[in-house]
Amino acid sequence: MSKVAVITGGGSGLGRAAALKLAEQGVNISVIDISEAAGNETVKLVEEKGVKAIFVKADVSKAEDVKNYVDKTVEAFGTIDMFFNNAGISGPGTRFAENTIEQINQVVGINLLGALYGVKYVLEVMLKNGGGSIVNTSSTAGVVGQETVGTYSATKHGIVGITKTIAAEYAREGIQINAIAPGTTETPMVKSYRENHPEVFENVVAGIPQRRIGQPEEIAELVAFLLNGQAKYINGVVVPIDGGFTAQ
Ligand SMILES: NC(=O)c1ccc[n+]([C@@H]2O[C@H](COP(=O)([O-])OP(=O)(O)OC[C@H]3O[C@@H](n4cnc5c(N)ncnc54)[C@H](O)[C@@H]3O)[C@@H](O)[C@H]2O)c1
């Protein structure tokens, strides 16, 4: 039987790259995104790899949408073996005191509450069906402090907290859960930032020991490794994938 992966933020960037990588390995994919056009495009690309895929539209900051994408996936495929809990937004890029309450709530709602709801509802299915593997998307900003990403950083540190806790609580019941901490990676999220702040971007690259940003396919390799059973004894950790950025 083919394995089944749920991928949030599957319409773009890291989510789409991971969907394609797992599809190449024969995994059926449930693509979750707030953007219908982007999600359906990923479904098409995934199906071209010869596996099955569905799209479920969801705003991950809404618990009922999260419950719905989990239910729809189980209806379509019978179970969930892998979960890439990845949807996120970057925030306003200003120093913290300049953030509005609305901006804070939006970033926390999508990045942290969305991820927590996802873990809760997917975990219920995995525990019933004998286990599964989860990768949560944190960030270098979930490991170290950086300027202008206060709320984002708080949510990504929160992702690390839930990852460690779930490993401690559920590893003995067949749950493998890890977080990835990518550095700046060339996705649409970053492309638009680069266009709007070219001078900041030059500084970003200068601060990375490997002197380049990451590619989505490189992150997808790591995600597939952590999800597909190759790395079963890695549990509850945060894996940096950042060209050496957090080594400094
Ligand atoms: N690109 C980077 O440099 C980088 C670095 C570290 C961490 N990350 C994290 O990686 C994850 C993916 O980012 P990306 O770079 O691929 O970005 P992206 O913007 O290319 O993709 C994010 C996807 O999430 C979807 N999305 C946004 N809000 C949503 C919501 N409320 N509900 C459902 N879907 C929603 C978007 O429609 C989009 O398809 C995010 O959690 C981000 O914080 C990115």
mmCIF file of C-alpha atoms and ligand atoms in Angstrom:
data_model
loop_
_atom_site.group_PDB
_atom_site.id
_atom_site.type_symbol
_atom_site.label_atom_id
_atom_site.label_comp_id
_atom_site.label_asym_id
_atom_site.label_seq_id
_atom_site.Cartn_x
_atom_site.Cartn_y
_atom_site.Cartn_z
ATOM 1 C CA MET A 1 0.000 0.000 0.000
ATOM 2 C CA SER A 2 1.272 3.478 -0.851
ATOM 3 C CA LYS A 3 2.031 5.755 2.068
ATOM 4 C CA VAL A 4 0.117 9.006 2.526
ATOM 5 C CA ALA A 5 1.589 12.435 3.312
ATOM 6 C CA VAL A 6 -0.260 15.597 4.303
ATOM 7 C CA ILE A 7 1.595 18.806 3.411
ATOM 8 C CA THR A 8 0.410 22.244 4.544
ATOM 9 C CA GLY A 9 1.537 25.227 2.525
ATOM 10 C CA GLY A 10 1.784 22.632 -0.245
ATOM 11 C CA GLY A 11 0.997 25.161 -2.962
ATOM 12 C CA SER A 12 4.384 26.839 -2.965
ATOM 13 C CA GLY A 13 8.022 26.880 -1.894
ATOM 14 C CA LEU A 14 9.138 24.261 0.595
ATOM 15 C CA GLY A 15 5.734 22.547 0.684
ATOM 16 C CA ARG A 16 5.584 22.034 -3.072
ATOM 17 C CA ALA A 17 9.222 20.878 -3.246
ATOM 18 C CA ALA A 18 8.603 18.309 -0.495
ATOM 19 C CA ALA A 19 5.393 17.152 -2.220
ATOM 20 C CA LEU A 20 7.335 16.494 -5.424
ATOM 21 C CA LYS A 21 10.184 14.728 -3.620
ATOM 22 C CA LEU A 22 7.838 12.392 -1.714
ATOM 23 C CA ALA A 23 5.777 11.783 -4.860
ATOM 24 C CA GLU A 24 8.973 10.598 -6.589
ATOM 25 C CA GLN A 25 9.259 8.075 -3.743
ATOM 26 C CA GLY A 26 5.740 6.759 -4.427
ATOM 27 C CA VAL A 27 3.917 8.606 -1.635
ATOM 28 C CA ASN A 28 0.331 9.822 -2.200
ATOM 29 C CA ILE A 29 -0.057 13.476 -1.272
ATOM 30 C CA SER A 30 -2.774 15.575 0.355
ATOM 31 C CA VAL A 31 -1.953 19.172 -0.553
ATOM 32 C CA ILE A 32 -3.263 21.785 1.893
ATOM 33 C CA ASP A 33 -3.149 25.490 1.126
ATOM 34 C CA ILE A 34 -5.170 28.682 1.468
ATOM 35 C CA SER A 35 -4.603 29.324 -2.244
ATOM 36 C CA GLU A 36 -6.743 27.087 -4.421
ATOM 37 C CA ALA A 37 -4.852 27.857 -7.637
ATOM 38 C CA ALA A 38 -1.450 27.136 -6.096
ATOM 39 C CA GLY A 39 -2.664 23.967 -4.362
ATOM 40 C CA ASN A 40 -4.262 22.587 -7.516
ATOM 41 C CA GLU A 41 -1.091 23.305 -9.494
ATOM 42 C CA THR A 42 0.910 21.219 -6.997
ATOM 43 C CA VAL A 43 -1.654 18.408 -7.307
ATOM 44 C CA LYS A 44 -1.135 18.436 -11.075
ATOM 45 C CA LEU A 45 2.669 18.348 -10.738
ATOM 46 C CA VAL A 46 2.470 15.556 -8.146
ATOM 47 C CA GLU A 47 0.131 13.444 -10.310
ATOM 48 C CA GLU A 48 2.636 13.744 -13.165
ATOM 49 C CA LYS A 49 4.993 11.721 -10.920
ATOM 50 C CA GLY A 50 2.489 8.834 -11.043
ATOM 51 C CA VAL A 51 0.982 8.992 -7.547
ATOM 52 C CA LYS A 52 -2.435 10.115 -6.283
ATOM 53 C CA ALA A 53 -3.047 13.575 -4.868
ATOM 54 C CA ILE A 54 -5.917 15.651 -3.521
ATOM 55 C CA PHE A 55 -6.187 19.335 -2.681
ATOM 56 C CA VAL A 56 -8.003 20.564 0.428
ATOM 57 C CA LYS A 57 -8.370 24.307 0.833
ATOM 58 C CA ALA A 58 -7.728 25.470 4.393
ATOM 59 C CA ASP A 59 -6.780 28.477 6.421
ATOM 60 C CA VAL A 60 -4.610 26.685 8.974
ATOM 61 C CA SER A 61 -5.275 29.365 11.591
ATOM 62 C CA LYS A 62 -8.859 28.052 11.817
ATOM 63 C CA ALA A 63 -9.208 24.864 13.866
ATOM 64 C CA GLU A 64 -12.295 23.766 11.898
ATOM 65 C CA ASP A 65 -10.348 24.016 8.608
ATOM 66 C CA VAL A 66 -7.552 21.913 10.091
ATOM 67 C CA LYS A 67 -10.007 19.265 11.316
ATOM 68 C CA ASN A 68 -11.543 19.294 7.833
ATOM 69 C CA TYR A 69 -8.261 18.715 5.955
ATOM 70 C CA VAL A 70 -7.452 15.816 8.256
ATOM 71 C CA ASP A 71 -10.943 14.302 7.761
ATOM 72 C CA LYS A 72 -10.839 14.793 3.971
ATOM 73 C CA THR A 73 -7.426 13.130 3.763
ATOM 74 C CA VAL A 74 -8.577 10.105 5.758
ATOM 75 C CA GLU A 75 -11.736 9.875 3.607
ATOM 76 C CA ALA A 76 -9.637 9.885 0.433
ATOM 77 C CA PHE A 77 -6.678 7.731 1.474
ATOM 78 C CA GLY A 78 -7.712 5.877 4.662
ATOM 79 C CA THR A 79 -4.880 7.124 6.879
ATOM 80 C CA ILE A 80 -2.009 9.603 7.358
ATOM 81 C CA ASP A 81 1.542 8.223 7.563
ATOM 82 C CA MET A 82 3.519 11.446 7.170
ATOM 83 C CA PHE A 83 2.789 15.073 8.000
ATOM 84 C CA PHE A 84 4.814 18.066 6.802
ATOM 85 C CA ASN A 85 3.396 20.801 9.039
ATOM 86 C CA ASN A 86 4.791 23.693 7.097
ATOM 87 C CA ALA A 87 2.386 26.535 6.224
ATOM 88 C CA GLY A 88 3.629 29.887 7.438
ATOM 89 C CA ILE A 89 3.971 33.580 6.726
ATOM 90 C CA SER A 90 6.884 35.881 7.367
ATOM 91 C CA GLY A 91 5.392 38.887 9.178
ATOM 92 C CA PRO A 92 5.875 42.619 8.646
ATOM 93 C CA GLY A 93 9.698 42.812 8.895
ATOM 94 C CA THR A 94 9.760 45.701 11.341
ATOM 95 C CA ARG A 95 11.173 46.059 14.858
ATOM 96 C CA PHE A 96 8.847 44.631 17.473
ATOM 97 C CA ALA A 97 7.400 47.797 19.028
ATOM 98 C CA GLU A 98 6.239 48.889 15.568
ATOM 99 C CA ASN A 99 4.118 45.743 15.098
ATOM 100 C CA THR A 100 0.357 46.198 15.328
ATOM 101 C CA ILE A 101 -1.694 43.811 17.460
ATOM 102 C CA GLU A 102 -3.346 42.602 14.243
ATOM 103 C CA GLN A 103 0.059 41.735 12.740
ATOM 104 C CA ILE A 104 1.089 39.860 15.886
ATOM 105 C CA ASN A 105 -2.189 37.922 15.977
ATOM 106 C CA GLN A 106 -1.994 37.023 12.291
ATOM 107 C CA VAL A 107 1.525 35.586 12.484
ATOM 108 C CA VAL A 108 0.804 33.698 15.715
ATOM 109 C CA GLY A 109 -2.502 32.421 14.306
ATOM 110 C CA ILE A 110 -1.028 30.949 11.128
ATOM 111 C CA ASN A 111 2.486 29.956 12.198
ATOM 112 C CA LEU A 112 1.921 28.712 15.741
ATOM 113 C CA LEU A 113 -1.781 27.965 16.303
ATOM 114 C CA GLY A 114 -2.022 26.523 12.787
ATOM 115 C CA ALA A 115 0.888 24.200 13.514
ATOM 116 C CA LEU A 116 -0.489 23.188 16.929
ATOM 117 C CA TYR A 117 -3.939 22.395 15.502
ATOM 118 C CA GLY A 118 -2.258 20.358 12.774
ATOM 119 C CA VAL A 119 -0.231 18.291 15.233
ATOM 120 C CA LYS A 120 -3.309 17.683 17.402
ATOM 121 C CA TYR A 121 -5.648 16.443 14.689
ATOM 122 C CA VAL A 122 -3.037 14.492 12.705
ATOM 123 C CA LEU A 123 -1.762 12.891 15.903
ATOM 124 C CA GLU A 124 -5.258 11.594 16.682
ATOM 125 C CA VAL A 125 -5.261 9.718 13.361
ATOM 126 C CA MET A 126 -1.681 8.466 13.680
ATOM 127 C CA LEU A 127 -2.224 7.175 17.229
ATOM 128 C CA LYS A 128 -5.326 5.292 16.125
ATOM 129 C CA ASN A 129 -3.479 3.762 13.171
ATOM 130 C CA GLY A 130 -0.249 2.709 14.897
ATOM 131 C CA GLY A 131 2.088 5.684 14.425
ATOM 132 C CA GLY A 132 3.551 8.038 11.865
ATOM 133 C CA SER A 133 6.142 10.706 11.261
ATOM 134 C CA ILE A 134 5.859 14.481 11.479
ATOM 135 C CA VAL A 135 8.161 17.300 10.393
ATOM 136 C CA ASN A 136 7.366 20.794 11.647
ATOM 137 C CA THR A 137 8.859 23.785 9.847
ATOM 138 C CA SER A 138 10.728 26.028 12.275
ATOM 139 C CA SER A 139 13.486 28.368 11.036
ATOM 140 C CA THR A 140 16.901 29.699 11.979
ATOM 141 C CA ALA A 141 14.690 32.335 13.647
ATOM 142 C CA GLY A 142 13.386 29.502 15.838
ATOM 143 C CA VAL A 143 16.890 28.835 17.133
ATOM 144 C CA VAL A 144 18.596 32.243 17.375
ATOM 145 C CA GLY A 145 17.414 35.844 17.695
ATOM 146 C CA GLN A 146 17.453 38.081 14.629
ATOM 147 C CA GLU A 147 16.333 41.659 14.056
ATOM 148 C CA THR A 148 12.849 42.535 12.724
ATOM 149 C CA VAL A 149 11.328 39.066 13.063
ATOM 150 C CA GLY A 150 10.098 39.166 16.682
ATOM 151 C CA THR A 151 6.670 37.565 16.365
ATOM 152 C CA TYR A 152 7.841 35.185 13.649
ATOM 153 C CA SER A 153 10.760 34.148 15.838
ATOM 154 C CA ALA A 154 8.442 33.580 18.809
ATOM 155 C CA THR A 155 6.231 31.284 16.712
ATOM 156 C CA LYS A 156 9.212 29.365 15.324
ATOM 157 C CA HIS A 157 10.659 28.881 18.835
ATOM 158 C CA GLY A 158 7.177 27.621 19.784
ATOM 159 C CA ILE A 159 7.392 25.040 16.997
ATOM 160 C CA VAL A 160 10.566 23.724 18.619
ATOM 161 C CA GLY A 161 8.736 23.424 21.952
ATOM 162 C CA ILE A 162 5.844 21.386 20.611
ATOM 163 C CA THR A 163 8.245 19.172 18.635
ATOM 164 C CA LYS A 164 10.258 18.220 21.724
ATOM 165 C CA THR A 165 7.145 17.757 23.860
ATOM 166 C CA ILE A 166 5.373 15.474 21.419
ATOM 167 C CA ALA A 167 8.504 13.325 21.044
ATOM 168 C CA ALA A 168 8.693 12.997 24.826
ATOM 169 C CA GLU A 169 4.980 12.198 25.128
ATOM 170 C CA TYR A 170 4.369 9.920 22.139
ATOM 171 C CA ALA A 171 7.590 8.333 20.810
ATOM 172 C CA ARG A 172 6.710 5.077 22.594
ATOM 173 C CA GLU A 173 3.472 4.977 20.619
ATOM 174 C CA GLY A 174 5.228 5.062 17.246
ATOM 175 C CA ILE A 175 5.318 8.803 16.708
ATOM 176 C CA GLN A 176 8.455 10.316 15.204
ATOM 177 C CA ILE A 177 8.463 14.123 15.218
ATOM 178 C CA ASN A 178 11.237 16.537 14.290
ATOM 179 C CA ALA A 179 11.600 20.161 13.277
ATOM 180 C CA ILE A 180 13.674 21.655 10.499
ATOM 181 C CA ALA A 181 15.294 25.048 10.839
ATOM 182 C CA PRO A 182 15.973 26.315 7.323
ATOM 183 C CA GLY A 183 17.993 29.435 6.732
ATOM 184 C CA THR A 184 16.980 31.806 3.969
ATOM 185 C CA THR A 185 15.780 29.646 1.083
ATOM 186 C CA GLU A 186 14.848 30.678 -2.444
ATOM 187 C CA THR A 187 11.041 30.383 -2.336
ATOM 188 C CA PRO A 188 8.397 32.876 -3.502
ATOM 189 C CA MET A 189 8.279 34.186 0.110
ATOM 190 C CA VAL A 190 11.951 35.169 -0.117
ATOM 191 C CA LYS A 191 11.902 36.287 -3.759
ATOM 192 C CA SER A 192 9.382 39.020 -2.958
ATOM 193 C CA TYR A 193 11.450 40.078 0.077
ATOM 194 C CA ARG A 194 14.601 40.251 -2.066
ATOM 195 C CA GLU A 195 12.839 42.458 -4.631
ATOM 196 C CA ASN A 196 11.566 44.854 -1.951
ATOM 197 C CA HIS A 197 14.782 45.024 0.135
ATOM 198 C CA PRO A 198 17.785 44.282 -2.184
ATOM 199 C CA GLU A 199 20.343 45.880 0.187
ATOM 200 C CA VAL A 200 19.167 43.835 3.172
ATOM 201 C CA PHE A 201 19.344 40.735 1.028
ATOM 202 C CA GLU A 202 23.019 41.309 0.136
ATOM 203 C CA ASN A 203 23.783 41.440 3.851
ATOM 204 C CA VAL A 204 21.874 38.210 4.407
ATOM 205 C CA VAL A 205 24.025 36.332 1.881
ATOM 206 C CA ALA A 206 27.232 37.878 3.281
ATOM 207 C CA GLY A 207 26.293 36.501 6.710
ATOM 208 C CA ILE A 208 25.964 32.886 5.526
ATOM 209 C CA PRO A 209 29.237 30.892 5.697
ATOM 210 C CA GLN A 210 28.433 29.147 2.394
ATOM 211 C CA ARG A 211 27.704 32.601 0.853
ATOM 212 C CA ARG A 212 24.468 31.551 -0.806
ATOM 213 C CA ILE A 213 20.886 30.957 0.188
ATOM 214 C CA GLY A 214 19.311 27.490 0.192
ATOM 215 C CA GLN A 215 17.249 25.872 -2.541
ATOM 216 C CA PRO A 216 13.800 24.350 -1.837
ATOM 217 C CA GLU A 217 14.954 20.998 -3.277
ATOM 218 C CA GLU A 218 17.717 20.824 -0.647
ATOM 219 C CA ILE A 219 15.156 21.300 2.133
ATOM 220 C CA ALA A 220 12.848 18.745 0.490
ATOM 221 C CA GLU A 221 15.611 16.104 0.610
ATOM 222 C CA LEU A 222 15.892 16.580 4.375
ATOM 223 C CA VAL A 223 12.123 16.538 4.894
ATOM 224 C CA ALA A 224 11.761 13.291 2.923
ATOM 225 C CA PHE A 225 14.658 11.738 4.877
ATOM 226 C CA LEU A 226 12.988 12.611 8.191
ATOM 227 C CA LEU A 227 9.543 11.418 7.067
ATOM 228 C CA ASN A 228 10.058 8.315 4.952
ATOM 229 C CA GLY A 229 11.459 5.881 7.504
ATOM 230 C CA GLN A 230 15.168 6.305 6.674
ATOM 231 C CA ALA A 231 15.748 8.255 9.881
ATOM 232 C CA LYS A 232 13.557 6.400 12.383
ATOM 233 C CA TYR A 233 15.849 6.901 15.417
ATOM 234 C CA ILE A 234 16.013 10.686 14.984
ATOM 235 C CA ASN A 235 13.284 12.042 17.243
ATOM 236 C CA GLY A 236 12.478 15.355 18.904
ATOM 237 C CA VAL A 237 15.320 17.355 17.377
ATOM 238 C CA VAL A 238 15.641 20.554 15.376
ATOM 239 C CA VAL A 239 17.775 20.065 12.280
ATOM 240 C CA PRO A 240 19.408 23.251 10.981
ATOM 241 C CA ILE A 241 19.736 23.473 7.189
ATOM 242 C CA ASP A 242 21.235 26.897 6.725
ATOM 243 C CA GLY A 243 24.655 26.850 5.030
ATOM 244 C CA GLY A 244 26.339 27.182 8.433
ATOM 245 C CA PHE A 245 24.438 30.306 9.555
ATOM 246 C CA THR A 246 23.649 29.129 13.101
ATOM 247 C CA ALA A 247 27.116 27.616 13.525
ATOM 248 C CA GLN A 248 28.658 31.098 13.913
HETATM 249 N N1 LIG B 1 11.887 30.489 2.563
HETATM 250 C C1 LIG B 1 12.623 30.652 3.637
HETATM 251 O O1 LIG B 1 13.678 31.307 3.599
HETATM 252 C C2 LIG B 1 12.233 30.023 4.952
HETATM 253 C C3 LIG B 1 13.216 29.904 5.949
HETATM 254 C C4 LIG B 1 12.860 29.312 7.162
HETATM 255 C C5 LIG B 1 11.583 28.868 7.366
HETATM 256 N N2 LIG B 1 10.646 29.020 6.376
HETATM 257 C C6 LIG B 1 9.301 28.525 6.653
HETATM 258 O O2 LIG B 1 8.977 27.573 5.655
HETATM 259 C C7 LIG B 1 7.552 27.513 5.516
HETATM 260 C C8 LIG B 1 7.206 27.598 4.054
HETATM 261 O O3 LIG B 1 7.649 28.840 3.562
HETATM 262 P P1 LIG B 1 7.984 29.098 2.024
HETATM 263 O O4 LIG B 1 9.257 29.837 1.989
HETATM 264 O O5 LIG B 1 7.822 27.852 1.250
HETATM 265 O O6 LIG B 1 6.835 30.154 1.696
HETATM 266 P P2 LIG B 1 5.822 30.302 0.477
HETATM 267 O O7 LIG B 1 5.176 31.620 0.687
HETATM 268 O O8 LIG B 1 6.509 29.987 -0.807
HETATM 269 O O9 LIG B 1 4.764 29.142 0.751
HETATM 270 C C9 LIG B 1 3.891 29.177 1.838
HETATM 271 C C10 LIG B 1 2.573 28.570 1.431
HETATM 272 O O10 LIG B 1 1.711 28.616 2.578
HETATM 273 C C11 LIG B 1 0.440 29.039 2.163
HETATM 274 N N3 LIG B 1 -0.259 29.689 3.272
HETATM 275 C C12 LIG B 1 -0.046 30.933 3.776
HETATM 276 N N4 LIG B 1 -0.924 31.187 4.750
HETATM 277 C C13 LIG B 1 -1.697 30.083 4.861
HETATM 278 C C14 LIG B 1 -2.789 29.743 5.703
HETATM 279 N N5 LIG B 1 -3.281 30.618 6.608
HETATM 280 N N6 LIG B 1 -3.356 28.522 5.569
HETATM 281 C C15 LIG B 1 -2.893 27.649 4.641
HETATM 282 N N7 LIG B 1 -1.870 27.921 3.819
HETATM 283 C C16 LIG B 1 -1.273 29.122 3.932
HETATM 284 C C17 LIG B 1 0.690 29.995 1.020
HETATM 285 O O11 LIG B 1 -0.465 30.148 0.193
HETATM 286 C C18 LIG B 1 1.866 29.334 0.318
HETATM 287 O O12 LIG B 1 1.425 28.448 -0.701
HETATM 288 C C19 LIG B 1 6.992 28.644 6.390
HETATM 289 O O13 LIG B 1 6.562 28.104 7.627
HETATM 290 C C20 LIG B 1 8.190 29.543 6.584
HETATM 291 O O14 LIG B 1 8.089 30.290 7.770
HETATM 292 C C21 LIG B 1 10.949 29.581 5.167
#
